[in-house]
Amino acid sequence: MNKTPEAAAAAIPKKKGGAGKTFLSVVFFILILACAYILAKCMSAGAMNNLSSGRELLEACSVSYGKGLVNFISGALGFWCSLSAVILWFGLWIASTRRIASAIRGLGVACSVAALVQLIGQLIFMLLTCVFSMESILLPFKEDYPGLFADTCGNNVIFALCSMMIAAFGIFICKLKKLPKKGERTTAPGAEPASAPVPQPVPAAAVSASEAAPAQPPKMSSIDIDVTHTQPAHPLPQEEPMPDPDAAAEDIPAAQPEELLESLAGVCHMCNARNHPDMNFCGHCGAKLK
């Protein structure tokens, strides 16, 4: 019995809570992305805090953004808090959805995106300030900021590369889980699995009847009949049969000796020319006949 695609799709068992787990995965991805971006900023600010020009830049930023916030981001407290938040949301993602491969892939993608956004943002800010002299906090450090960026961007570069490796590992696991297992056959969605035809037993009476029935000649189609009865436009000349010498000899009646003598009268024995029976010499070669 063939099933419609709708019935076949309805017969496939659906995973419970699939939509809810997907929603939780999206939420945890956004939370990890935000915490990873803060972690990238903490790494960049911590590297600047180890340099004299960087400390001057952080002091200028504390006037605009608040000294407590700048000290938190550039200190060890902000680094460990943001790192712990990333690990916490990652653990909750696995515990709530049970999708380990998807969580590893999301963690790698979120961290790599956060690190790259931090690097690209610093590059754009440096380009606008140093090249176009845009009014900003970095304008007094126009001459020192390119060297400061080169000295502090290494942490975020390493962070981005490590996150990309984690994302690649998660993607590999997801692809590996989608492969069909050994012994399973892939079928199209909504289609019934193909099964081998079961041979039906043939009754013995039918076998004996088929063996006893004489073979009938094949029926000729109308096309074959038309072809066989169609005469060619120009028939080929037929060769006449050669006469059989034995049969011809049998058909000739036996002649009498007297008749043979009369038929040979006047025939020249030299050139076989027939002459009048009363002639003494051959009219063709002149040989003597009598």
mmCIF file of C-alpha atoms in Angstrom:
data_model
loop_
_atom_site.group_PDB
_atom_site.id
_atom_site.type_symbol
_atom_site.label_atom_id
_atom_site.label_comp_id
_atom_site.label_asym_id
_atom_site.label_seq_id
_atom_site.Cartn_x
_atom_site.Cartn_y
_atom_site.Cartn_z
ATOM 1 C CA MET A 1 0.000 0.000 0.000
ATOM 2 C CA ASN A 2 1.558 3.287 -1.109
ATOM 3 C CA LYS A 3 1.535 6.137 1.372
ATOM 4 C CA THR A 4 1.268 9.785 0.496
ATOM 5 C CA PRO A 5 4.190 12.082 1.421
ATOM 6 C CA GLU A 6 2.058 13.708 4.128
ATOM 7 C CA ALA A 7 1.227 10.374 5.710
ATOM 8 C CA ALA A 8 4.837 9.219 5.497
ATOM 9 C CA ALA A 9 6.058 12.447 7.099
ATOM 10 C CA ALA A 10 3.475 12.077 9.860
ATOM 11 C CA ALA A 11 4.607 8.497 10.460
ATOM 12 C CA ILE A 12 8.201 9.618 11.144
ATOM 13 C CA PRO A 13 8.679 9.990 14.905
ATOM 14 C CA LYS A 14 9.481 13.560 15.875
ATOM 15 C CA LYS A 15 11.935 14.443 18.592
ATOM 16 C CA LYS A 16 10.315 15.916 21.659
ATOM 17 C CA GLY A 17 11.250 19.492 22.463
ATOM 18 C CA GLY A 18 13.074 20.132 19.181
ATOM 19 C CA ALA A 19 11.845 23.727 18.842
ATOM 20 C CA GLY A 20 12.555 24.488 22.501
ATOM 21 C CA LYS A 21 16.104 23.147 22.271
ATOM 22 C CA THR A 22 16.724 25.191 19.140
ATOM 23 C CA PHE A 23 15.511 28.342 20.900
ATOM 24 C CA LEU A 24 17.766 27.632 23.887
ATOM 25 C CA SER A 25 20.702 27.070 21.535
ATOM 26 C CA VAL A 26 20.173 30.484 19.962
ATOM 27 C CA VAL A 27 19.945 32.168 23.376
ATOM 28 C CA PHE A 28 23.116 30.508 24.675
ATOM 29 C CA PHE A 29 24.952 31.396 21.460
ATOM 30 C CA ILE A 30 24.099 35.093 21.904
ATOM 31 C CA LEU A 31 25.164 35.011 25.573
ATOM 32 C CA ILE A 32 28.477 33.319 24.746
ATOM 33 C CA LEU A 33 29.075 35.839 21.932
ATOM 34 C CA ALA A 34 28.571 38.788 24.302
ATOM 35 C CA CYS A 35 30.800 37.315 27.014
ATOM 36 C CA ALA A 36 33.488 36.403 24.451
ATOM 37 C CA TYR A 37 33.475 39.978 23.135
ATOM 38 C CA ILE A 38 34.015 41.287 26.674
ATOM 39 C CA LEU A 39 36.805 38.736 27.080
ATOM 40 C CA ALA A 40 38.475 40.012 23.888
ATOM 41 C CA LYS A 41 38.291 43.588 25.179
ATOM 42 C CA CYS A 42 39.746 42.513 28.529
ATOM 43 C CA MET A 43 42.652 40.819 26.774
ATOM 44 C CA SER A 44 43.357 43.907 24.678
ATOM 45 C CA ALA A 45 43.070 46.284 27.688
ATOM 46 C CA GLY A 46 45.217 44.030 29.850
ATOM 47 C CA ALA A 47 47.972 44.101 27.221
ATOM 48 C CA MET A 48 47.761 47.903 27.063
ATOM 49 C CA ASN A 49 48.008 48.137 30.854
ATOM 50 C CA ASN A 50 51.473 46.554 30.693
ATOM 51 C CA LEU A 51 52.788 49.400 28.476
ATOM 52 C CA SER A 52 53.377 53.017 29.494
ATOM 53 C CA SER A 53 51.644 54.473 26.434
ATOM 54 C CA GLY A 54 48.813 52.031 26.966
ATOM 55 C CA ARG A 55 48.302 53.126 30.557
ATOM 56 C CA GLU A 56 48.080 56.754 29.414
ATOM 57 C CA LEU A 57 45.428 55.740 26.884
ATOM 58 C CA LEU A 58 43.468 53.859 29.576
ATOM 59 C CA GLU A 59 43.584 56.896 31.862
ATOM 60 C CA ALA A 60 42.166 59.024 29.052
ATOM 61 C CA CYS A 61 39.419 56.448 28.544
ATOM 62 C CA SER A 62 38.594 56.404 32.287
ATOM 63 C CA VAL A 63 37.704 60.101 32.102
ATOM 64 C CA SER A 64 34.991 59.345 29.504
ATOM 65 C CA TYR A 65 33.807 55.876 30.525
ATOM 66 C CA GLY A 66 34.470 55.795 34.250
ATOM 67 C CA LYS A 67 37.522 54.731 36.145
ATOM 68 C CA GLY A 68 35.873 51.698 37.735
ATOM 69 C CA LEU A 69 34.779 50.238 34.399
ATOM 70 C CA VAL A 70 38.201 50.779 32.815
ATOM 71 C CA ASN A 71 39.963 49.222 35.811
ATOM 72 C CA PHE A 72 37.601 46.233 35.713
ATOM 73 C CA ILE A 73 38.170 45.591 32.028
ATOM 74 C CA SER A 74 41.923 46.078 32.124
ATOM 75 C CA GLY A 75 42.403 44.078 35.348
ATOM 76 C CA ALA A 76 42.531 40.363 36.064
ATOM 77 C CA LEU A 77 39.048 40.415 37.607
ATOM 78 C CA GLY A 78 37.360 41.302 34.326
ATOM 79 C CA PHE A 79 39.344 38.655 32.418
ATOM 80 C CA TRP A 80 38.429 35.803 34.772
ATOM 81 C CA CYS A 81 34.808 36.896 35.095
ATOM 82 C CA SER A 82 34.269 36.987 31.334
ATOM 83 C CA LEU A 83 36.088 33.672 30.864
ATOM 84 C CA SER A 84 33.999 32.040 33.598
ATOM 85 C CA ALA A 85 30.826 33.379 31.992
ATOM 86 C CA VAL A 86 31.755 31.806 28.661
ATOM 87 C CA ILE A 87 32.415 28.444 30.307
ATOM 88 C CA LEU A 88 29.197 28.691 32.358
ATOM 89 C CA TRP A 89 26.939 29.362 29.377
ATOM 90 C CA PHE A 90 28.669 26.615 27.428
ATOM 91 C CA GLY A 91 28.022 24.100 30.224
ATOM 92 C CA LEU A 92 24.385 25.159 30.527
ATOM 93 C CA TRP A 93 23.989 24.801 26.761
ATOM 94 C CA ILE A 94 25.122 21.176 26.890
ATOM 95 C CA ALA A 95 23.117 20.367 30.024
ATOM 96 C CA SER A 96 19.836 21.795 28.720
ATOM 97 C CA THR A 97 19.894 20.659 25.080
ATOM 98 C CA ARG A 98 22.125 17.547 25.114
ATOM 99 C CA ARG A 99 23.581 18.699 21.820
ATOM 100 C CA ILE A 100 27.289 18.440 22.501
ATOM 101 C CA ALA A 101 28.452 18.802 18.897
ATOM 102 C CA SER A 102 26.248 21.845 18.285
ATOM 103 C CA ALA A 103 27.428 23.446 21.542
ATOM 104 C CA ILE A 104 31.101 22.968 20.621
ATOM 105 C CA ARG A 105 30.493 24.413 17.178
ATOM 106 C CA GLY A 106 28.575 27.387 18.609
ATOM 107 C CA LEU A 107 31.276 28.060 21.207
ATOM 108 C CA GLY A 108 34.005 28.162 18.548
ATOM 109 C CA VAL A 109 32.014 30.321 16.159
ATOM 110 C CA ALA A 110 30.968 32.810 18.866
ATOM 111 C CA CYS A 111 34.493 33.228 20.279
ATOM 112 C CA SER A 112 36.105 33.568 16.837
ATOM 113 C CA VAL A 113 33.526 36.168 15.760
ATOM 114 C CA ALA A 114 34.033 38.149 18.983
ATOM 115 C CA ALA A 115 37.824 38.205 18.604
ATOM 116 C CA LEU A 116 37.642 39.203 14.939
ATOM 117 C CA VAL A 117 35.135 41.978 15.674
ATOM 118 C CA GLN A 118 37.467 43.389 18.334
ATOM 119 C CA LEU A 119 40.445 43.338 15.949
ATOM 120 C CA ILE A 120 38.505 44.841 13.031
ATOM 121 C CA GLY A 121 37.030 47.523 15.279
ATOM 122 C CA GLN A 122 40.481 48.590 16.486
ATOM 123 C CA LEU A 123 41.750 48.696 12.907
ATOM 124 C CA ILE A 124 38.847 50.873 11.745
ATOM 125 C CA PHE A 125 39.222 53.167 14.772
ATOM 126 C CA MET A 126 42.960 53.523 14.096
ATOM 127 C CA LEU A 127 42.346 54.237 10.391
ATOM 128 C CA LEU A 128 39.800 56.962 11.111
ATOM 129 C CA THR A 129 41.991 58.597 13.759
ATOM 130 C CA CYS A 130 45.470 58.324 12.225
ATOM 131 C CA VAL A 131 44.570 58.835 8.567
ATOM 132 C CA PHE A 132 41.477 61.043 8.615
ATOM 133 C CA SER A 133 42.247 62.726 11.994
ATOM 134 C CA MET A 134 38.767 62.091 13.334
ATOM 135 C CA GLU A 135 38.085 63.722 16.710
ATOM 136 C CA SER A 136 38.219 60.940 19.325
ATOM 137 C CA ILE A 137 40.028 59.817 22.473
ATOM 138 C CA LEU A 138 42.830 58.399 20.324
ATOM 139 C CA LEU A 139 43.634 61.694 18.607
ATOM 140 C CA PRO A 140 46.276 62.755 21.234
ATOM 141 C CA PHE A 141 47.902 59.297 20.718
ATOM 142 C CA LYS A 142 47.866 59.537 16.951
ATOM 143 C CA GLU A 143 51.581 58.869 16.584
ATOM 144 C CA ASP A 144 51.870 56.081 19.178
ATOM 145 C CA TYR A 145 48.666 54.141 18.559
ATOM 146 C CA PRO A 146 49.830 52.052 15.509
ATOM 147 C CA GLY A 147 52.783 50.673 17.498
ATOM 148 C CA LEU A 148 50.547 50.161 20.532
ATOM 149 C CA PHE A 149 48.048 48.204 18.435
ATOM 150 C CA ALA A 150 50.795 46.014 16.995
ATOM 151 C CA ASP A 151 52.032 45.203 20.518
ATOM 152 C CA THR A 152 48.587 44.366 21.925
ATOM 153 C CA CYS A 153 46.775 42.586 19.096
ATOM 154 C CA GLY A 154 48.624 39.287 19.530
ATOM 155 C CA ASN A 155 46.347 38.004 22.317
ATOM 156 C CA ASN A 156 43.209 38.461 20.247
ATOM 157 C CA VAL A 157 44.832 36.883 17.188
ATOM 158 C CA ILE A 158 45.660 33.768 19.210
ATOM 159 C CA PHE A 159 42.160 33.833 20.701
ATOM 160 C CA ALA A 160 40.584 33.939 17.223
ATOM 161 C CA LEU A 161 42.767 31.117 15.866
ATOM 162 C CA CYS A 162 42.044 28.817 18.815
ATOM 163 C CA SER A 163 38.316 29.542 18.517
ATOM 164 C CA MET A 164 38.379 28.687 14.814
ATOM 165 C CA MET A 165 39.983 25.343 15.610
ATOM 166 C CA ILE A 166 37.223 24.603 18.150
ATOM 167 C CA ALA A 167 34.563 25.581 15.589
ATOM 168 C CA ALA A 168 36.140 23.327 12.966
ATOM 169 C CA PHE A 169 36.167 20.428 15.425
ATOM 170 C CA GLY A 170 32.484 20.974 16.234
ATOM 171 C CA ILE A 171 31.541 21.154 12.561
ATOM 172 C CA PHE A 172 33.436 17.920 11.916
ATOM 173 C CA ILE A 173 31.539 16.141 14.694
ATOM 174 C CA CYS A 174 28.190 17.424 13.360
ATOM 175 C CA LYS A 175 28.993 16.167 9.863
ATOM 176 C CA LEU A 176 30.147 12.836 11.267
ATOM 177 C CA LYS A 177 26.887 12.334 13.148
ATOM 178 C CA LYS A 178 24.834 12.931 9.998
ATOM 179 C CA LEU A 179 26.528 10.100 8.125
ATOM 180 C CA PRO A 180 24.459 6.888 7.876
ATOM 181 C CA LYS A 181 25.507 4.193 10.291
ATOM 182 C CA LYS A 182 26.812 0.819 9.171
ATOM 183 C CA GLY A 183 24.008 -1.418 7.961
ATOM 184 C CA GLU A 184 21.509 1.413 7.468
ATOM 185 C CA ARG A 185 20.220 2.383 4.049
ATOM 186 C CA THR A 186 19.337 5.959 3.234
ATOM 187 C CA THR A 187 15.890 6.550 1.739
ATOM 188 C CA ALA A 188 14.294 9.703 0.438
ATOM 189 C CA PRO A 189 12.007 11.551 2.855
ATOM 190 C CA GLY A 190 8.423 10.373 2.509
ATOM 191 C CA ALA A 191 9.391 7.245 0.551
ATOM 192 C CA GLU A 192 8.969 3.701 1.782
ATOM 193 C CA PRO A 193 12.133 1.626 2.203
ATOM 194 C CA ALA A 194 12.686 -0.677 -0.722
ATOM 195 C CA SER A 195 12.381 -4.375 0.140
ATOM 196 C CA ALA A 196 13.495 -7.346 -1.903
ATOM 197 C CA PRO A 197 10.635 -9.174 -3.730
ATOM 198 C CA VAL A 198 9.642 -12.441 -2.107
ATOM 199 C CA PRO A 199 9.591 -15.317 -4.642
ATOM 200 C CA GLN A 200 6.153 -16.957 -4.869
ATOM 201 C CA PRO A 201 5.935 -20.768 -5.116
ATOM 202 C CA VAL A 202 4.786 -22.062 -8.520
ATOM 203 C CA PRO A 203 2.219 -24.904 -8.450
ATOM 204 C CA ALA A 204 3.412 -28.218 -9.841
ATOM 205 C CA ALA A 205 0.343 -28.503 -12.094
ATOM 206 C CA ALA A 206 1.194 -25.200 -13.797
ATOM 207 C CA VAL A 207 4.777 -26.339 -14.386
ATOM 208 C CA SER A 208 3.710 -29.631 -15.926
ATOM 209 C CA ALA A 209 1.106 -27.901 -18.111
ATOM 210 C CA SER A 210 3.681 -25.396 -19.391
ATOM 211 C CA GLU A 211 6.119 -28.210 -20.187
ATOM 212 C CA ALA A 212 3.461 -30.282 -21.941
ATOM 213 C CA ALA A 213 2.150 -27.407 -24.077
ATOM 214 C CA PRO A 214 3.717 -27.419 -27.575
ATOM 215 C CA ALA A 215 5.727 -24.472 -28.608
ATOM 216 C CA GLN A 216 3.713 -22.214 -30.873
ATOM 217 C CA PRO A 217 5.359 -20.298 -33.701
ATOM 218 C CA PRO A 218 5.745 -16.601 -33.094
ATOM 219 C CA LYS A 219 2.962 -14.423 -34.387
ATOM 220 C CA MET A 220 3.800 -12.046 -37.152
ATOM 221 C CA SER A 221 2.797 -8.473 -36.755
ATOM 222 C CA SER A 222 1.018 -6.466 -39.419
ATOM 223 C CA ILE A 223 4.287 -4.757 -40.272
ATOM 224 C CA ASP A 224 5.996 -8.111 -40.910
ATOM 225 C CA ILE A 225 3.087 -9.285 -43.083
ATOM 226 C CA ASP A 226 3.189 -6.137 -45.179
ATOM 227 C CA VAL A 227 6.913 -6.456 -45.626
ATOM 228 C CA THR A 228 6.782 -10.113 -46.656
ATOM 229 C CA HIS A 229 3.979 -9.585 -49.232
ATOM 230 C CA THR A 230 5.393 -6.415 -50.732
ATOM 231 C CA GLN A 231 7.011 -7.032 -54.121
ATOM 232 C CA PRO A 232 10.108 -5.019 -55.042
ATOM 233 C CA ALA A 233 9.752 -2.318 -57.677
ATOM 234 C CA HIS A 234 12.430 -3.877 -59.901
ATOM 235 C CA PRO A 235 12.535 -7.660 -59.456
ATOM 236 C CA LEU A 236 15.893 -9.254 -59.883
ATOM 237 C CA PRO A 237 16.359 -11.583 -62.879
ATOM 238 C CA GLN A 238 16.126 -15.207 -61.903
ATOM 239 C CA GLU A 239 18.635 -17.686 -63.218
ATOM 240 C CA GLU A 240 17.214 -20.526 -65.281
ATOM 241 C CA PRO A 241 18.083 -23.958 -63.999
ATOM 242 C CA MET A 242 20.688 -25.862 -65.959
ATOM 243 C CA PRO A 243 19.286 -28.874 -67.817
ATOM 244 C CA ASP A 244 20.296 -32.233 -66.544
ATOM 245 C CA PRO A 245 22.145 -34.138 -69.328
ATOM 246 C CA ASP A 246 21.119 -37.500 -67.941
ATOM 247 C CA ALA A 247 17.467 -36.507 -67.870
ATOM 248 C CA ALA A 248 17.734 -35.123 -71.442
ATOM 249 C CA ALA A 249 19.333 -38.322 -72.615
ATOM 250 C CA GLU A 250 16.544 -40.329 -71.050
ATOM 251 C CA ASP A 251 13.892 -38.211 -72.813
ATOM 252 C CA ILE A 252 15.404 -38.808 -76.375
ATOM 253 C CA PRO A 253 13.971 -41.980 -77.849
ATOM 254 C CA ALA A 254 16.406 -44.539 -79.162
ATOM 255 C CA ALA A 255 16.917 -44.268 -82.968
ATOM 256 C CA GLN A 256 16.923 -47.246 -85.322
ATOM 257 C CA PRO A 257 20.135 -48.156 -87.237
ATOM 258 C CA GLU A 258 18.496 -47.479 -90.581
ATOM 259 C CA GLU A 259 17.492 -44.015 -89.526
ATOM 260 C CA LEU A 260 21.041 -43.327 -88.344
ATOM 261 C CA LEU A 261 22.469 -44.349 -91.672
ATOM 262 C CA GLU A 262 20.030 -42.126 -93.528
ATOM 263 C CA SER A 263 20.877 -39.164 -91.267
ATOM 264 C CA LEU A 264 24.610 -39.649 -91.803
ATOM 265 C CA ALA A 265 24.305 -39.815 -95.614
ATOM 266 C CA GLY A 266 25.968 -36.788 -97.220
ATOM 267 C CA VAL A 267 27.862 -35.762 -94.019
ATOM 268 C CA CYS A 268 31.558 -35.093 -94.652
ATOM 269 C CA HIS A 269 33.878 -37.152 -92.465
ATOM 270 C CA MET A 270 36.507 -34.373 -92.614
ATOM 271 C CA CYS A 271 34.585 -31.125 -91.841
ATOM 272 C CA ASN A 272 31.226 -32.617 -90.741
ATOM 273 C CA ALA A 273 29.451 -30.485 -93.365
ATOM 274 C CA ARG A 274 26.092 -31.809 -94.560
ATOM 275 C CA ASN A 275 25.895 -32.385 -98.351
ATOM 276 C CA HIS A 276 23.359 -33.900 -100.679
ATOM 277 C CA PRO A 277 23.290 -37.686 -100.419
ATOM 278 C CA ASP A 278 24.015 -38.079 -104.161
ATOM 279 C CA MET A 279 27.197 -35.915 -104.095
ATOM 280 C CA ASN A 280 30.539 -37.709 -104.342
ATOM 281 C CA PHE A 281 32.740 -34.860 -103.056
ATOM 282 C CA CYS A 282 32.207 -32.380 -100.141
ATOM 283 C CA GLY A 283 31.144 -28.940 -101.233
ATOM 284 C CA HIS A 284 33.064 -27.294 -98.348
ATOM 285 C CA CYS A 285 36.428 -29.034 -98.126
ATOM 286 C CA GLY A 286 36.399 -31.143 -101.315
ATOM 287 C CA ALA A 287 36.957 -34.451 -99.484
ATOM 288 C CA LYS A 288 35.695 -37.612 -101.167
ATOM 289 C CA LEU A 289 32.418 -38.740 -99.688
ATOM 290 C CA LYS A 290 31.994 -42.142 -101.335
#
